PDB file of C-alpha atoms in Angstrom:
ATOM      1  CA  ALA Z 171      77.854 -16.865  17.070  1.00 38.00           C
ATOM      2  CA  ILE Z 172      76.657 -13.346  16.429  1.00 39.00           C
ATOM      3  CA  LEU Z 173      77.218 -12.399  12.811  1.00 44.00           C
ATOM      4  CA  SER Z 174      79.428  -9.426  12.001  1.00 54.00           C
ATOM      5  CA  PHE Z 175      77.651  -6.191  11.149  1.00 51.00           C
ATOM      6  CA  PHE Z 176      78.490  -6.572   7.466  1.00 53.00           C
ATOM      7  CA  ASP Z 177      77.244 -10.156   7.336  1.00 58.00           C
ATOM      8  CA  GLN Z 178      74.037  -9.250   9.178  1.00 53.00           C
ATOM      9  CA  VAL Z 179      73.332  -6.462   6.715  1.00 55.00           C
ATOM     10  CA  LYS Z 180      73.894  -8.801   3.778  1.00 54.00           C
ATOM     11  CA  LYS Z 181      71.674 -11.428   5.387  1.00 52.00           C
ATOM     12  CA  ALA Z 182      68.891  -8.940   6.027  1.00 51.00           C
ATOM     13  CA  PHE Z 183      68.944  -7.502   2.520  1.00 51.00           C
ATOM     14  CA  SER Z 184      69.145 -10.923   0.909  1.00 48.00           C
ATOM     15  CA  LYS Z 185      65.426 -11.057   1.735  1.00 43.00           C
ATOM     16  CA  ILE Z 186      64.702  -7.579   0.452  1.00 43.00           C
ATOM     17  CA  GLY Z 187      61.727  -8.750  -1.557  1.00 41.00           C
ATOM     18  CA  GLN Z 188      60.001  -9.659   1.716  1.00 41.00           C
ATOM     19  CA  PHE Z 189      60.678  -6.328   3.415  1.00 41.00           C
ATOM     20  CA  THR Z 190      58.216  -3.482   3.393  1.00 41.00           C
ATOM     21  CA  GLY Z 191      60.158  -0.797   5.216  1.00 45.00           C
ATOM     22  CA  ILE Z 192      62.858   0.166   7.647  1.00 44.00           C
ATOM     23  CA  TYR Z 193      61.257  -1.612  10.619  1.00 43.00           C
ATOM     24  CA  ALA Z 194      61.461  -4.962   8.879  1.00 47.00           C
ATOM     25  CA  VAL Z 195      65.154  -4.446   8.184  1.00 48.00           C
ATOM     26  CA  THR Z 196      66.179  -3.146  11.580  1.00 49.00           C
ATOM     27  CA  SER Z 197      64.163  -5.773  13.388  1.00 51.00           C
ATOM     28  CA  GLN Z 198      66.554  -8.333  11.955  1.00 50.00           C
ATOM     29  CA  LEU Z 199      69.445  -6.487  13.581  1.00 50.00           C
ATOM     30  CA  ARG Z 200      68.350  -5.942  17.169  1.00 52.00           C
ATOM     31  CA  GLN Z 201      71.615  -7.286  18.540  1.00 51.00           C
ATOM     32  CA  ILE Z 202      73.839  -4.599  17.017  1.00 50.00           C
ATOM     33  CA  PRO Z 203      74.491  -1.098  18.438  1.00 56.00           C
ATOM     34  CA  GLN Z 204      72.098   1.738  17.657  1.00 60.00           C
ATOM     35  CA  GLU Z 205      74.632   3.613  15.546  1.00 60.00           C
ATOM     36  CA  MET Z 206      74.933   0.593  13.305  1.00 65.00           C
ATOM     37  CA  VAL Z 207      71.167   0.428  13.031  1.00 67.00           C
ATOM     38  CA  SER Z 208      71.303   4.044  11.840  1.00 76.00           C
ATOM     39  CA  GLU Z 209      73.663   2.993   9.077  1.00 77.00           C
ATOM     40  CA  VAL Z 210      71.298   0.209   8.075  1.00 79.00           C
ATOM     41  CA  ILE Z 211      68.466   2.741   7.904  1.00 83.00           C
ATOM     42  CA  LYS Z 212      70.565   4.800   5.478  1.00 87.00           C
ATOM     43  CA  ILE Z 213      71.116   1.709   3.363  1.00 87.00           C
ATOM     44  CA  ASP Z 214      67.420   0.851   3.436  1.00 86.00           C
ATOM     45  CA  SER Z 215      66.580   4.393   2.328  1.00 90.00           C
ATOM     46  CA  ALA Z 216      69.086   4.170  -0.518  1.00 92.00           C
ATOM     47  CA  MET Z 217      67.692   0.812  -1.645  1.00 91.00           C
ATOM     48  CA  THR Z 218      64.153   2.178  -1.487  1.00 92.00           C
ATOM     49  CA  GLU Z 219      65.164   5.020  -3.819  1.00 95.00           C
ATOM     50  CA  LEU Z 220      66.855   2.580  -6.196  1.00 95.00           C
ATOM     51  CA  ARG Z 221      63.684   0.495  -6.366  1.00 94.00           C
ATOM     52  CA  LYS Z 222      61.778   3.656  -7.292  1.00 95.00           C
ATOM     53  CA  VAL Z 223      64.013   4.660 -10.176  1.00 96.00           C
ATOM     54  CA  SER Z 224      64.923   1.225 -11.547  1.00 96.00           C
ATOM     55  CA  THR Z 225      62.810  -0.991 -13.759  1.00 95.00           C
ATOM     56  CA  ALA Z 226      64.648  -4.072 -12.486  1.00 95.00           C
ATOM     57  CA  GLY Z 227      62.688  -6.741 -10.664  1.00 93.00           C
ATOM     58  CA  ALA Z 228      62.910  -7.462  -6.937  1.00 89.00           C
ATOM     59  CA  SER Z 229      65.200 -10.456  -7.394  1.00 89.00           C
ATOM     60  CA  GLU Z 230      67.611  -8.480  -9.588  1.00 93.00           C
ATOM     61  CA  ILE Z 231      67.735  -5.608  -7.100  1.00 90.00           C
ATOM     62  CA  SER Z 232      68.231  -8.050  -4.245  1.00 86.00           C
ATOM     63  CA  ALA Z 233      71.175  -9.613  -6.109  1.00 88.00           C
ATOM     64  CA  TYR Z 234      72.526  -6.136  -6.838  1.00 91.00           C
ATOM     65  CA  PHE Z 235      72.802  -5.374  -3.114  1.00 89.00           C
ATOM     66  CA  GLU Z 236      75.604  -7.895  -2.689  1.00 86.00           C
ATOM     67  CA  THR Z 237      77.407  -6.295  -5.628  1.00 90.00           C
ATOM     68  CA  ALA Z 238      77.075  -2.879  -4.008  1.00 91.00           C
ATOM     69  CA  ALA Z 239      78.226  -4.189  -0.638  1.00 88.00           C
ATOM     70  CA  ASP Z 240      81.249  -5.876  -2.200  1.00 89.00           C
ATOM     71  CA  SER Z 241      82.125  -2.720  -4.147  1.00 91.00           C
ATOM     72  CA  ALA Z 242      81.832  -0.604  -1.005  1.00 90.00           C
ATOM     73  CA  SER Z 243      84.038  -3.023   0.919  1.00 87.00           C
ATOM     74  CA  LYS Z 244      86.646  -3.241  -1.859  1.00 91.00           C
ATOM     75  CA  TYR Z 245      86.993   0.508  -2.293  1.00 92.00           C
ATOM     76  CA  GLY Z 246      86.377   1.625   1.287  1.00 90.00           C
ATOM     77  CA  GLN Z 247      83.161   3.515   0.554  1.00 90.00           C
ATOM     78  CA  ALA Z 248      79.856   3.728   2.418  1.00 89.00           C
ATOM     79  CA  ILE Z 249      77.313   1.233   1.079  1.00 89.00           C
ATOM     80  CA  ASP Z 250      74.513   3.804   0.932  1.00 91.00           C
ATOM     81  CA  GLU Z 251      76.724   6.175  -1.113  1.00 93.00           C
ATOM     82  CA  VAL Z 252      77.491   3.385  -3.572  1.00 94.00           C
ATOM     83  CA  ILE Z 253      73.784   2.585  -3.920  1.00 94.00           C
ATOM     84  CA  ASP Z 254      72.959   6.284  -4.331  1.00 96.00           C
ATOM     85  CA  SER Z 255      75.508   6.435  -7.150  1.00 96.00           C
ATOM     86  CA  THR Z 256      73.753   3.528  -8.867  1.00 97.00           C
ATOM     87  CA  SER Z 257      70.417   5.346  -8.539  1.00 97.00           C
ATOM     88  CA  SER Z 258      71.990   8.427 -10.089  1.00 97.00           C
ATOM     89  CA  TRP Z 259      73.257   6.438 -13.069  1.00 97.00           C
ATOM     90  CA  THR Z 260      69.862   4.732 -13.372  1.00 97.00           C
ATOM     91  CA  ARG Z 261      68.131   8.114 -13.614  1.00 96.00           C
ATOM     92  CA  LEU Z 262      70.240   8.810 -16.703  1.00 94.00           C
ATOM     93  CA  GLY Z 263      68.654   5.816 -18.413  1.00 94.00           C
ATOM     94  CA  TYR Z 264      71.162   3.045 -17.713  1.00 95.00           C
ATOM     95  CA  ASP Z 265      69.785  -0.352 -16.781  1.00 96.00           C
ATOM     96  CA  LEU Z 266      70.800  -1.863 -13.452  1.00 96.00           C
ATOM     97  CA  LYS Z 267      73.609  -3.939 -14.965  1.00 95.00           C
ATOM     98  CA  ASP Z 268      75.279  -0.966 -16.651  1.00 96.00           C
ATOM     99  CA  ALA Z 269      74.579   1.330 -13.694  1.00 96.00           C
ATOM    100  CA  SER Z 270      76.303  -1.199 -11.454  1.00 95.00           C
ATOM    101  CA  ILE Z 271      79.373  -1.247 -13.732  1.00 94.00           C
ATOM    102  CA  LEU Z 272      79.474   2.548 -13.755  1.00 96.00           C
ATOM    103  CA  THR Z 273      79.088   2.676  -9.988  1.00 96.00           C
ATOM    104  CA  ASP Z 274      82.016   0.306  -9.493  1.00 95.00           C
ATOM    105  CA  VAL Z 275      84.235   2.550 -11.634  1.00 95.00           C
ATOM    106  CA  THR Z 276      82.979   5.564  -9.694  1.00 95.00           C
ATOM    107  CA  ALA Z 277      83.766   3.953  -6.330  1.00 94.00           C
ATOM    108  CA  GLU Z 278      87.266   3.016  -7.483  1.00 94.00           C
ATOM    109  CA  LEU Z 279      87.864   6.527  -8.819  1.00 93.00           C
ATOM    110  CA  ALA Z 280      86.701   8.003  -5.511  1.00 93.00           C
ATOM    111  CA  LYS Z 281      89.129   5.760  -3.625  1.00 92.00           C
ATOM    112  CA  VAL Z 282      92.283   6.379  -5.638  1.00 89.00           C
ATOM    113  CA  GLY Z 283      91.552   9.875  -6.932  1.00 84.00           C
ATOM    114  CA  SER Z 284      92.911  12.627  -4.716  1.00 81.00           C
ATOM    115  CA  GLY Z 285      90.204  15.003  -3.500  1.00 84.00           C
ATOM    116  CA  LEU Z 286      87.321  12.907  -4.797  1.00 90.00           C
ATOM    117  CA  ASN Z 287      84.396  11.326  -2.985  1.00 93.00           C
ATOM    118  CA  VAL Z 288      81.629   9.178  -4.459  1.00 93.00           C
ATOM    119  CA  ASP Z 289      79.375  12.173  -5.182  1.00 93.00           C
ATOM    120  CA  THR Z 290      81.988  14.260  -7.020  1.00 93.00           C
ATOM    121  CA  ALA Z 291      83.300  11.214  -8.873  1.00 94.00           C
ATOM    122  CA  THR Z 292      79.754  10.322  -9.978  1.00 95.00           C
ATOM    123  CA  GLU Z 293      78.962  13.850 -11.194  1.00 93.00           C
ATOM    124  CA  GLY Z 294      82.256  14.240 -13.025  1.00 92.00           C
ATOM    125  CA  LEU Z 295      82.157  10.823 -14.665  1.00 95.00           C
ATOM    126  CA  GLN Z 296      78.558  11.364 -15.744  1.00 95.00           C
ATOM    127  CA  ALA Z 297      79.422  14.681 -17.407  1.00 93.00           C
ATOM    128  CA  THR Z 298      82.372  13.061 -19.172  1.00 94.00           C
ATOM    129  CA  MET Z 299      80.405  10.022 -20.360  1.00 95.00           C
ATOM    130  CA  ARG Z 300      77.575  12.221 -21.663  1.00 94.00           C
ATOM    131  CA  GLY Z 301      79.902  14.767 -23.235  1.00 93.00           C
ATOM    132  CA  PHE Z 302      81.828  12.202 -25.250  1.00 94.00           C
ATOM    133  CA  SER Z 303      78.838   9.877 -25.821  1.00 94.00           C
ATOM    134  CA  LEU Z 304      80.637   6.939 -24.236  1.00 94.00           C
ATOM    135  CA  ALA Z 305      79.099   3.543 -23.526  1.00 94.00           C
ATOM    136  CA  ALA Z 306      79.061   2.054 -20.039  1.00 94.00           C
ATOM    137  CA  ASP Z 307      81.804  -0.445 -20.862  1.00 93.00           C
ATOM    138  CA  GLU Z 308      84.140   2.473 -21.653  1.00 95.00           C
ATOM    139  CA  ALA Z 309      83.911   3.909 -18.143  1.00 95.00           C
ATOM    140  CA  LYS Z 310      86.810   1.814 -16.850  1.00 94.00           C
ATOM    141  CA  ARG Z 311      89.079   3.301 -19.511  1.00 94.00           C
ATOM    142  CA  VAL Z 312      88.023   6.805 -18.469  1.00 95.00           C
ATOM    143  CA  GLY Z 313      88.740   6.114 -14.804  1.00 94.00           C
ATOM    144  CA  ASP Z 314      92.103   4.542 -15.563  1.00 94.00           C
ATOM    145  CA  MET Z 315      93.078   7.476 -17.764  1.00 94.00           C
ATOM    146  CA  ILE Z 316      92.189  10.013 -15.085  1.00 93.00           C
ATOM    147  CA  ASN Z 317      94.147   8.085 -12.467  1.00 92.00           C
ATOM    148  CA  TYR Z 318      97.170   7.683 -14.735  1.00 92.00           C
ATOM    149  CA  VAL Z 319      97.362  11.379 -15.595  1.00 92.00           C
ATOM    150  CA  ALA Z 320      96.826  12.362 -11.954  1.00 92.00           C
ATOM    151  CA  ASP Z 321      99.717  10.073 -10.961  1.00 92.00           C
ATOM    152  CA  THR Z 322     102.122  11.344 -13.620  1.00 92.00           C
ATOM    153  CA  GLU Z 323     101.260  15.004 -14.198  1.00 89.00           C
ATOM    154  CA  PRO Z 324     100.957  18.092 -11.952  1.00 87.00           C
ATOM    155  CA  ILE Z 325      97.186  17.809 -11.580  1.00 87.00           C
ATOM    156  CA  ASP Z 326      95.047  15.713  -9.252  1.00 89.00           C
ATOM    157  CA  ALA Z 327      92.025  13.599 -10.131  1.00 92.00           C
ATOM    158  CA  LEU Z 328      89.626  16.207  -8.746  1.00 91.00           C
ATOM    159  CA  GLY Z 329      91.168  18.814 -11.031  1.00 89.00           C
ATOM    160  CA  ILE Z 330      90.764  16.606 -14.090  1.00 91.00           C
ATOM    161  CA  ILE Z 331      87.173  15.809 -13.132  1.00 92.00           C
ATOM    162  CA  ASN Z 332      86.356  19.486 -12.563  1.00 90.00           C
ATOM    163  CA  GLY Z 333      87.865  20.428 -15.904  1.00 89.00           C
ATOM    164  CA  LEU Z 334      86.063  17.676 -17.789  1.00 91.00           C
ATOM    165  CA  GLU Z 335      82.763  18.379 -16.063  1.00 90.00           C
ATOM    166  CA  ARG Z 336      82.813  21.894 -17.481  1.00 88.00           C
ATOM    167  CA  SER Z 337      84.202  21.227 -20.936  1.00 88.00           C
ATOM    168  CA  SER Z 338      83.450  17.677 -22.111  1.00 89.00           C
ATOM    169  CA  ALA Z 339      80.509  18.475 -24.378  1.00 88.00           C
ATOM    170  CA  ALA Z 340      82.231  21.453 -26.033  1.00 86.00           C
ATOM    171  CA  MET Z 341      85.505  19.535 -26.362  1.00 86.00           C
ATOM    172  CA  ALA Z 342      83.717  16.641 -28.066  1.00 90.00           C
ATOM    173  CA  GLU Z 343      81.850  18.992 -30.402  1.00 87.00           C
ATOM    174  CA  GLY Z 344      85.228  20.464 -31.321  1.00 86.00           C
ATOM    175  CA  ASN Z 345      86.356  16.971 -32.413  1.00 89.00           C
ATOM    176  CA  ASN Z 346      88.759  16.533 -29.511  1.00 88.00           C
ATOM    177  CA  SER Z 347      89.206  13.038 -28.130  1.00 92.00           C
ATOM    178  CA  LEU Z 348      88.995  12.367 -24.416  1.00 93.00           C
ATOM    179  CA  GLU Z 349      92.777  11.964 -24.334  1.00 93.00           C
ATOM    180  CA  GLU Z 350      93.301  15.299 -26.079  1.00 91.00           C
ATOM    181  CA  SER Z 351      90.821  17.005 -23.785  1.00 90.00           C
ATOM    182  CA  ILE Z 352      92.530  15.764 -20.637  1.00 91.00           C
ATOM    183  CA  GLY Z 353      95.836  16.874 -22.153  1.00 90.00           C
ATOM    184  CA  LEU Z 354      94.535  20.385 -22.781  1.00 86.00           C
ATOM    185  CA  ILE Z 355      93.092  20.670 -19.281  1.00 87.00           C
ATOM    186  CA  THR Z 356      96.298  19.346 -17.738  1.00 88.00           C
ATOM    187  CA  ALA Z 357      98.544  21.692 -19.699  1.00 84.00           C
ATOM    188  CA  SER Z 358      96.372  24.710 -18.891  1.00 84.00           C
ATOM    189  CA  THR Z 359      96.172  23.826 -15.219  1.00 83.00           C
ATOM    190  CA  SER Z 360      99.949  23.543 -14.961  1.00 76.00           C
ATOM    191  CA  VAL Z 361     100.034  27.245 -15.838  1.00 71.00           C
ATOM    192  CA  THR Z 362      96.909  28.607 -14.148  1.00 71.00           C
ATOM    193  CA  GLN Z 363      96.813  26.203 -11.153  1.00 71.00           C
ATOM    194  CA  ASP Z 364      93.026  26.254 -11.531  1.00 75.00           C
ATOM    195  CA  ALA Z 365      91.501  23.260 -13.311  1.00 73.00           C
ATOM    196  CA  THR Z 366      87.966  24.612 -12.983  1.00 74.00           C
ATOM    197  CA  ALA Z 367      88.913  27.842 -14.713  1.00 77.00           C
ATOM    198  CA  ALA Z 368      90.830  25.881 -17.347  1.00 71.00           C
ATOM    199  CA  GLY Z 369      87.799  23.726 -18.092  1.00 71.00           C
ATOM    200  CA  THR Z 370      85.559  26.777 -18.328  1.00 75.00           C
ATOM    201  CA  ALA Z 371      88.034  28.518 -20.654  1.00 75.00           C
ATOM    202  CA  TRP Z 372      88.213  25.538 -23.019  1.00 72.00           C
ATOM    203  CA  ARG Z 373      84.423  25.222 -23.002  1.00 75.00           C
ATOM    204  CA  THR Z 374      84.122  28.877 -23.981  1.00 76.00           C
ATOM    205  CA  LYS Z 375      86.780  28.551 -26.683  1.00 74.00           C
ATOM    206  CA  PHE Z 376      85.251  25.504 -28.338  1.00 70.00           C
ATOM    207  CA  LYS Z 377      81.689  26.773 -28.000  1.00 67.00           C
ATOM    208  CA  LYS Z 378      82.716  29.914 -29.884  1.00 65.00           C
ATOM    209  CA  ARG Z 379      84.482  27.834 -32.537  1.00 62.00           C
ATOM    210  CA  ASN Z 380      81.512  25.512 -32.888  1.00 58.00           C
ATOM    211  CA  CYS Z 381      79.119  28.433 -33.133  1.00 62.00           C
ATOM    212  CA  ALA Z 382      81.271  30.048 -35.810  1.00 58.00           C
ATOM    213  CA  ASN Z 383      81.400  26.841 -37.810  1.00 61.00           C
ATOM    214  CA  VAL Z 384      77.600  26.591 -37.982  1.00 52.00           C
ATOM    215  CA  GLN Z 385      77.110  30.374 -38.087  1.00 53.00           C
ATOM    216  CA  LYS Z 386      74.875  30.353 -35.052  1.00 51.00           C
ATOM    217  CA  CYS Z 387      75.120  30.019 -31.311  1.00 57.00           C
ATOM    218  CA  ALA Z 388      72.474  28.568 -29.008  1.00 50.00           C
TER     219      ALA Z 388
END
């Protein structure tokens, strides 16, 4: 029987160490429609980029592909976008294991967070993790917190992400916890209806306070 598209992709990439380009991948999939081949080409391109930026070996990257495919299937995301997210985390210095954990949180956040896609979720989570100097294993807590607040307060996940993206570093320097920072952004947004502006305002406020405390401003 002809394998499903998903199974054929997994089968092809299970031998990624033997492939040397798009032709080798697509030649394994001649029986599927051209538009599906186009999707496989996107995946191949994403995997090629990951191999460039990661120090992981071929066998580790090959094993990672199944993780990415499972994450994409579980959260309803495109496989190439999930892999691109992993490459983005890898560029920040995370090893493949931690980047994979962070990508899974990102994909989940993109699925359940109103207004988010994988790209915006990745950018916002990266800014938050950097701003508060959080370890990879704390990412799940961040995602859960954003989702909880978005479900219970008059702000959506995109608004929280936008606010945090602009204010995380300054908030952290001002000795605010992540919880307090989300609370400030949420409260401000309930009044202004503009989470981006709220995040920018808090960044400005805490940058000024931080500058005053050290009697200088970069």
